[in-house]
Coordinates of C-alpha atoms and ligand atoms in Angstrom, one line a residue:
M1 CA 0.0 0.0 0.0
N2 CA 1.3 3.4 -1.0
Y3 CA -1.0 6.0 0.4
K4 CA 0.7 8.8 -1.5
Y5 CA -1.2 7.5 -4.5
G6 CA -4.5 6.7 -2.9
S7 CA -6.3 5.2 0.0
C8 CA -8.3 2.0 0.7
D9 CA -12.1 2.1 0.8
F10 CA -12.3 -1.7 1.6
C11 CA -14.0 -2.5 -1.8
R12 CA -12.2 -6.0 -1.7
K13 CA -11.5 -5.9 -5.4
C14 CA -7.8 -6.7 -4.8
I15 CA -8.9 -9.9 -3.2
E16 CA -11.0 -10.9 -6.2
V17 CA -8.3 -10.1 -8.8
C18 CA -5.1 -11.3 -7.1
P19 CA -4.0 -14.1 -9.3
T20 CA -2.2 -16.1 -6.6
G21 CA -4.8 -15.8 -3.9
A22 CA -2.3 -14.1 -1.7
L23 CA -4.9 -11.8 -0.2
T24 CA -7.0 -13.2 2.6
D25 CA -10.6 -12.1 2.8
Y26 CA -11.5 -10.0 5.8
I27 CA -14.5 -8.5 7.5
G28 CA -14.0 -5.1 5.9
E29 CA -13.7 -1.7 7.6
T30 CA -13.8 -3.1 11.1
V31 CA -10.5 -4.9 10.7
P32 CA -7.6 -2.5 10.7
I33 CA -4.9 -2.8 8.0
G34 CA -2.7 -0.2 9.8
K35 CA -2.7 2.6 12.2
A36 CA -2.1 6.3 11.5
R37 CA 0.5 8.2 13.4
L38 CA 1.6 11.8 13.3
T39 CA 5.1 12.6 12.1
E40 CA 7.3 15.6 12.8
T41 CA 6.4 17.3 9.5
C42 CA 2.8 17.8 10.6
I43 CA 2.1 21.5 10.0
A44 CA -0.2 21.7 13.0
L45 CA 2.8 21.0 15.3
R46 CA 4.2 24.3 14.4
T47 CA 1.3 26.5 13.4
G48 CA -2.0 24.8 14.2
A49 CA -3.1 26.0 10.8
C50 CA -4.0 22.7 9.2
T51 CA -6.9 20.4 10.1
K52 CA -7.3 18.6 6.9
C53 CA -6.9 15.1 8.2
K54 CA -9.4 15.6 11.0
E55 CA -11.9 17.0 8.4
Q56 CA -11.5 14.2 6.0
C57 CA -11.1 11.0 8.1
P58 CA -14.1 8.9 7.1
Y59 CA -14.1 7.1 10.4
D60 CA -14.0 10.1 12.8
A61 CA -10.8 8.8 14.2
I62 CA -9.0 12.2 14.5
S63 CA -9.8 14.9 17.0
L64 CA -7.8 18.1 17.9
D65 CA -6.3 18.9 21.2
E66 CA -6.4 22.4 22.7
R67 CA -3.5 23.5 20.6
M68 CA -5.2 22.2 17.4
I69 CA -2.9 19.3 17.1
P70 CA -4.4 16.0 15.7
I71 CA -5.0 13.2 18.2
I72 CA -5.6 9.8 16.6
D73 CA -8.1 7.4 18.2
E74 CA -6.4 4.0 17.9
D75 CA -9.6 2.2 18.4
K76 CA -11.4 4.0 15.5
C77 CA -8.5 4.2 13.0
N78 CA -8.5 1.3 10.5
G79 CA -5.5 2.4 8.4
C80 CA -7.6 3.4 5.4
G81 CA -4.9 6.0 4.5
V82 CA -7.2 8.9 3.6
C83 CA -5.3 11.2 6.0
E84 CA -1.9 10.3 4.6
H85 CA -3.2 10.7 1.1
I86 CA -4.6 14.2 1.5
C87 CA -2.0 15.6 4.0
P88 CA -0.4 18.6 2.4
A89 CA 2.7 18.7 4.7
N90 CA 5.3 17.4 2.3
V91 CA 4.1 19.9 -0.4
L92 CA 4.0 22.9 1.8
Q93 CA 7.3 22.2 3.4
A94 CA 9.0 21.0 0.2
Y95 CA 11.5 23.9 0.4
T96 CA 12.9 22.5 3.5
G97 CA 13.4 19.1 1.8
H98 CA 10.6 17.2 3.5
K99 CA 9.4 14.1 1.7
V100 CA 7.4 12.7 4.6
R101 CA 3.7 13.6 5.1
G102 CA 2.5 14.9 8.4
I103 CA 0.7 11.7 9.1
E104 CA 1.5 8.2 7.9
I105 CA 0.1 4.7 8.2
V106 CA 2.1 2.1 10.0
P107 CA 1.1 -1.3 8.7
L108 CA 0.0 -3.9 11.3
E109 CA 2.4 -6.7 11.8
V110 CA 1.3 -9.7 9.7
K111 CA 1.0 -12.9 11.7
D112 CA 2.5 -15.9 10.1
T113 CA -0.4 -18.4 10.0
K114 CA 1.6 -21.2 8.4
E115 CA 2.0 -24.3 10.5
A116 CA 5.5 -24.9 11.8
P117 CA 7.2 -27.8 9.9
Ligands
SF4_1 S1 -6.6 -2.0 -1.5 FE1 -8.5 -1.3 -0.7 S2 -9.4 0.1 -2.3 FE2 -7.7 -1.1 -3.2 S3 -8.7 -2.9 -4.2 FE3 -8.1 -3.5 -2.2 S4 -9.8 -3.2 -0.8 FE4 -10.2 -2.0 -2.7
SF4_2 S1 -3.4 17.0 7.3 FE1 -1.2 16.6 7.7 S2 -0.3 18.6 8.2 FE2 -2.5 18.8 8.3 S3 -3.0 18.5 10.5 FE3 -3.2 16.5 9.5 S4 -1.2 15.5 9.6 FE4 -0.9 17.7 10.1
SF4_3 S1 -6.0 6.0 8.4 FE1 -6.4 8.2 8.8 S2 -8.2 8.6 7.7 FE2 -8.2 6.4 7.9 S3 -9.3 5.9 9.8 FE3 -7.1 6.2 10.4 S4 -7.0 8.3 11.0 FE4 -8.9 8.2 9.8

């Protein structure tokens, strides 16, 4: 998943089309595929002038603290990536060399379900 190009709306098409069956079906939006976390490039950490991720999170997983800094609700976040996709931090801070967005999705660790030999 590269959230710089898009986000996941849990349509399950990738499961249908994967030619090797490498993708396991899942229950949909209630099963997280990752968790969002703030990075040091978040504009709100310095100016409090950006609230885009809070406005656009489809699952209401982001709130703002008293300084207008995003707080991520780990229980509500399912890793859809909308926040990382729309975050303008790397564009607005490009002159300082930033390539990282102000929020990024950390994939959940994949458990190895294969039987031990
Ligand atoms: S990654 Fe998400 S949006 Fe893309 S096909 Fe799979 S379920 Fe759909
Ligand atoms: S959209 Fe990006 S820069 Fe704006 S508040 Fe959210 S993480 Fe910070
Ligand atoms: S990944 Fe971002 S947009 Fe998606 S649920 Fe989590 S905080 Fe909201």
